[in-house]
mmCIF file of C-alpha atoms and ligand atoms in Angstrom:
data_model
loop_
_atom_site.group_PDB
_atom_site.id
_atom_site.type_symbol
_atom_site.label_atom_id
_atom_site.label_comp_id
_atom_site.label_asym_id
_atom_site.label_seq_id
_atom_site.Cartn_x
_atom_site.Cartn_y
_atom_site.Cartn_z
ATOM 1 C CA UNK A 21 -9.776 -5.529 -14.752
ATOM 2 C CA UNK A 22 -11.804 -3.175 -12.887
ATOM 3 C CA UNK A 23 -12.924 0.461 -13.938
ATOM 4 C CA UNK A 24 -11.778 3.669 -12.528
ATOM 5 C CA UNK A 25 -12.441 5.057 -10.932
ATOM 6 C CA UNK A 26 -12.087 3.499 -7.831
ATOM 7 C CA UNK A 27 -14.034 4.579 -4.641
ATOM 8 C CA UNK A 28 -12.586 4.329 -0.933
ATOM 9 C CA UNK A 29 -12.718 5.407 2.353
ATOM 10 C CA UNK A 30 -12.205 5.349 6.338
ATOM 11 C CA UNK A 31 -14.070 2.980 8.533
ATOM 12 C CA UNK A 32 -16.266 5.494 9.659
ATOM 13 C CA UNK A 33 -16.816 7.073 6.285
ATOM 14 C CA UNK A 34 -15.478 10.558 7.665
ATOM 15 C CA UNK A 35 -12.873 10.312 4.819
ATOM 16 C CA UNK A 36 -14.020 9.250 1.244
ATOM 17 C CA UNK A 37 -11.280 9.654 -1.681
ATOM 18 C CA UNK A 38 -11.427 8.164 -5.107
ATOM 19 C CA UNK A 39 -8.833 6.170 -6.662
ATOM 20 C CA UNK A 40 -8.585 7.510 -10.286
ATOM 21 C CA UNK A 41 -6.197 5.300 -12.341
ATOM 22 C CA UNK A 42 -4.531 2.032 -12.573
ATOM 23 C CA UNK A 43 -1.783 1.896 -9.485
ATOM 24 C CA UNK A 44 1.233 2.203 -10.355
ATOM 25 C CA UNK A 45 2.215 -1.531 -8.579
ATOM 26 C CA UNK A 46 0.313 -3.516 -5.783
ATOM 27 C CA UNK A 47 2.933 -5.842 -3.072
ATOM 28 C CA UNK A 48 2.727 -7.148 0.067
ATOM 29 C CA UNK A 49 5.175 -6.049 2.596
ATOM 30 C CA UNK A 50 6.129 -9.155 5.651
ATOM 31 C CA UNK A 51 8.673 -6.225 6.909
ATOM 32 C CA UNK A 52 8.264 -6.156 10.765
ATOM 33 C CA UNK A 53 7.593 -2.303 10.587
ATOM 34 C CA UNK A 54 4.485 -3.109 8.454
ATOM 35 C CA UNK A 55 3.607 -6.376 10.937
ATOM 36 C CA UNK A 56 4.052 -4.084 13.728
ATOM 37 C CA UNK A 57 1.920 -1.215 12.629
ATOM 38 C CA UNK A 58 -0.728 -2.846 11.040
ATOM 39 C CA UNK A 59 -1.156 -4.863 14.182
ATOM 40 C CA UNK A 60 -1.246 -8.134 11.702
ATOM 41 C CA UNK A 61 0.622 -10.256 9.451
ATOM 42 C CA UNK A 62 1.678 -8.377 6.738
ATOM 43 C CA UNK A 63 0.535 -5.308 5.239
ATOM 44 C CA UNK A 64 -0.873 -4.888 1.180
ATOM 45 C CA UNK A 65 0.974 -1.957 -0.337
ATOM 46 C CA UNK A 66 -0.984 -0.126 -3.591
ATOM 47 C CA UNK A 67 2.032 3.097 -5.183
ATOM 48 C CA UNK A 68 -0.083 4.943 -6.921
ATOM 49 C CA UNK A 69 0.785 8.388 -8.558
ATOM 50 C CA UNK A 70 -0.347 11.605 -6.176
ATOM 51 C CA UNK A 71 -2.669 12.937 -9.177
ATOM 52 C CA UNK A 72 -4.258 9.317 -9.150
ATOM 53 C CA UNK A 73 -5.601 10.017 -5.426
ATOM 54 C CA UNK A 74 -8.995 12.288 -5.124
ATOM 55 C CA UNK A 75 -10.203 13.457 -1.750
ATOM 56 C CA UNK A 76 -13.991 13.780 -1.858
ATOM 57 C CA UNK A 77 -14.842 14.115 2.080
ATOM 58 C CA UNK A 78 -12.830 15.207 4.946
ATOM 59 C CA UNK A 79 -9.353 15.845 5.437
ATOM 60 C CA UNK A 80 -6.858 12.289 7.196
ATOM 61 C CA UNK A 81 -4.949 13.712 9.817
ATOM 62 C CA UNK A 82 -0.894 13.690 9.084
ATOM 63 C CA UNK A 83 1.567 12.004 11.261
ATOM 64 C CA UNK A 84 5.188 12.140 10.898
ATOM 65 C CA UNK A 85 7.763 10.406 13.803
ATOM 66 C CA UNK A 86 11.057 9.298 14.070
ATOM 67 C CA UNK A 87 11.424 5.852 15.467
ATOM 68 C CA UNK A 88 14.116 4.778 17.884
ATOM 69 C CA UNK A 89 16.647 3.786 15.143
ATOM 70 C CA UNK A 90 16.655 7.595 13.436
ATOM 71 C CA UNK A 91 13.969 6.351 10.494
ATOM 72 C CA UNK A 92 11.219 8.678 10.110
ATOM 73 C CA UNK A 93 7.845 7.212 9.230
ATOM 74 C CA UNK A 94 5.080 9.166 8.190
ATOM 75 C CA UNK A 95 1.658 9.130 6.858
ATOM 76 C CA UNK A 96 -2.164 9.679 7.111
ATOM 77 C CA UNK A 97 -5.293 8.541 8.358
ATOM 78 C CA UNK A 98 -8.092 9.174 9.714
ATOM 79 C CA UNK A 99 -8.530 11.665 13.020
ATOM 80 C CA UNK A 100 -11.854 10.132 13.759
ATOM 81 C CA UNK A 101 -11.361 5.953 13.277
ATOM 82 C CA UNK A 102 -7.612 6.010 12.953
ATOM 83 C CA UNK A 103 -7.682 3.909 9.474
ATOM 84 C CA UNK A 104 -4.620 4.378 7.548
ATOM 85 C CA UNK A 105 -5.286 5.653 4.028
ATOM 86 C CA UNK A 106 -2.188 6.660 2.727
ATOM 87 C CA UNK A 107 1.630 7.092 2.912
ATOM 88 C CA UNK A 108 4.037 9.774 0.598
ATOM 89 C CA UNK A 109 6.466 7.754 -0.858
ATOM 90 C CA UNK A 110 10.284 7.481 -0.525
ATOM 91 C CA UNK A 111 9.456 8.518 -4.353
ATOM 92 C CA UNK A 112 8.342 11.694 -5.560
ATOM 93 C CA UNK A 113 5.251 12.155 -6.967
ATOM 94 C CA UNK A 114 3.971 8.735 -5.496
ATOM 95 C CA UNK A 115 2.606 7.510 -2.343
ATOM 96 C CA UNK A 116 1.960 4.334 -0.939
ATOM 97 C CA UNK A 117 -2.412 3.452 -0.553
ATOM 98 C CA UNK A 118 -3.334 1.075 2.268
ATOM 99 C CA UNK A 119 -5.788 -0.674 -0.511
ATOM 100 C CA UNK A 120 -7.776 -2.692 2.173
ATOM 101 C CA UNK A 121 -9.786 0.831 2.051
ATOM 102 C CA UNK A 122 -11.118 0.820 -1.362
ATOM 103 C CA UNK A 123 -15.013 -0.595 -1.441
ATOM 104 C CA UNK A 124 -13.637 -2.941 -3.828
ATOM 105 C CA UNK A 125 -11.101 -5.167 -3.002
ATOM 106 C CA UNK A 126 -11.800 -7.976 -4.893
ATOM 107 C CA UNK A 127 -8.943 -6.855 -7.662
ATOM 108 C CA UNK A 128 -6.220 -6.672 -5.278
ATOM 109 C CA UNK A 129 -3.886 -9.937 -5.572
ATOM 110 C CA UNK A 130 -0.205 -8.793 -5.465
ATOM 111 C CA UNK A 131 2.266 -9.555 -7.789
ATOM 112 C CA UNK A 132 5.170 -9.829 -5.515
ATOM 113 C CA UNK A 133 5.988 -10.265 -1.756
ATOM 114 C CA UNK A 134 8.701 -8.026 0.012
ATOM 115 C CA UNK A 135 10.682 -8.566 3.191
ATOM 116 C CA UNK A 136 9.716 -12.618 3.014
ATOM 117 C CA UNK A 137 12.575 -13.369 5.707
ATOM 118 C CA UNK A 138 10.450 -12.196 8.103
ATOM 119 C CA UNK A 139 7.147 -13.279 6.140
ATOM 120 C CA UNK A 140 4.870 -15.564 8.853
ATOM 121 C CA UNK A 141 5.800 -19.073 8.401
ATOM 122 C CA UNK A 142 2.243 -19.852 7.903
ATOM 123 C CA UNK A 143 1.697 -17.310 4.924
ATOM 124 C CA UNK A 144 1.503 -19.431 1.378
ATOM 125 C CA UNK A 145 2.657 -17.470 -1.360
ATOM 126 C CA UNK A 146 1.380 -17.827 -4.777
ATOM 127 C CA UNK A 147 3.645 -19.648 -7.116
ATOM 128 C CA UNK A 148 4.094 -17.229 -9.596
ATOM 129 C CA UNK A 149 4.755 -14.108 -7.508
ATOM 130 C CA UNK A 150 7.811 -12.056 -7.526
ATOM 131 C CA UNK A 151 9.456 -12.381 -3.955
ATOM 132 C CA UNK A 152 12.150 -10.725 -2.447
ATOM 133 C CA UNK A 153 14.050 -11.685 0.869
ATOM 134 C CA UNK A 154 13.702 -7.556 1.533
ATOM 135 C CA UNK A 155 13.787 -4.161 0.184
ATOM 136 C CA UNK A 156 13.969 -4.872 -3.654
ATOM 137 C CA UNK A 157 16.400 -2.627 -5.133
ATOM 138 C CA UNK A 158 15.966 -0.522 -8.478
ATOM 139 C CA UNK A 159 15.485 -3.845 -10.938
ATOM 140 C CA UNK A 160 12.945 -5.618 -8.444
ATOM 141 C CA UNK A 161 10.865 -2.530 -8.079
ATOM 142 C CA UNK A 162 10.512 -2.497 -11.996
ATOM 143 C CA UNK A 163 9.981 -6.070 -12.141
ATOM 144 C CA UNK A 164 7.139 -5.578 -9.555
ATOM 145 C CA UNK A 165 5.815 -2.600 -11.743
ATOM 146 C CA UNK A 166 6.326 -4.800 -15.133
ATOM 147 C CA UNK A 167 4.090 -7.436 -13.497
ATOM 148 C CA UNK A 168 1.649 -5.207 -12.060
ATOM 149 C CA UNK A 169 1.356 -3.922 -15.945
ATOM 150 C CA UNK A 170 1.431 -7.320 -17.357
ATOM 151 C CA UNK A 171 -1.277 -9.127 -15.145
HETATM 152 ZN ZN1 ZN B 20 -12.884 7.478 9.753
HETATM 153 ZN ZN1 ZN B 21 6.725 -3.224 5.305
#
């Protein structure tokens, strides 16, 4: 268990924030939006509460567009090095941290994998993570929270 709370930041340091609480839940995501955007494998997905996010330094940029199929994606990072910080959520109150920008990483195993039909083939999952074929409904998003609480 680590302490909060929590610094982060950009790449370039332009944007420093501080994580204040325990997140909400921490996932991965093998959806071929996040494969796409992330220009990897699979993207880590922290929900934290808004109040739980501090901006110390600078201000991300905000981008909103609507893809080819009508979704609208949306999100901000930073105008200078163009890391991703954070994401409002579908949620109110919540938003979606790219965690790969706190200074400490080291805490960040998830408890559960999303979208795993289109997971890479070569991605092992831990044996006692939750997993779900794609978007979990109501019950798997508590079960992710109940194990993010439980670890
Ligand atoms: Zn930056
Ligand atoms: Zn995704």
């Amino acid at each position: 268990m680590v302490d909060f709370p929590q610094p982060g930041g950009c790449l370039c340091g332009d944007v420093r924030y501080r994580l204040l609480e325990d997140p909400v839940t921490l996932y991965a995501c093998h959806c071929t939006d996040c494969q796409r955007q992330s220009g990897t494998s699979f993207a880590l997905s922290m929900v934290v509460r808004n109040e739980a996010l501090e901006l110390v330094r600078g201000r991300p940029e905000e981008y909103g567009v609507t893809l080819t199929d009508g979704r609208v994606k949306q999100g901000r990072y930073c105008g200078r090095c163009a890391t991703r910080l954070f994401t409002p959520s579908r949620v109110a109150g919540l938003s979606v941290l790219e965690p790969g920008t706190l200074d400490d990483t080291s805490w960040l195993r998830p408890v559960g994998h999303i979208w795993t039909r289109s997971a890479q083939p070569w991605v092992v999952l831990a044996e006692d993570s939750l997993r779900f074929e794609q978007q979990p409904g109501d019950e798997g998003t508590l079960a992710l929270v109940r194990a993010w609480k439980g670890r």
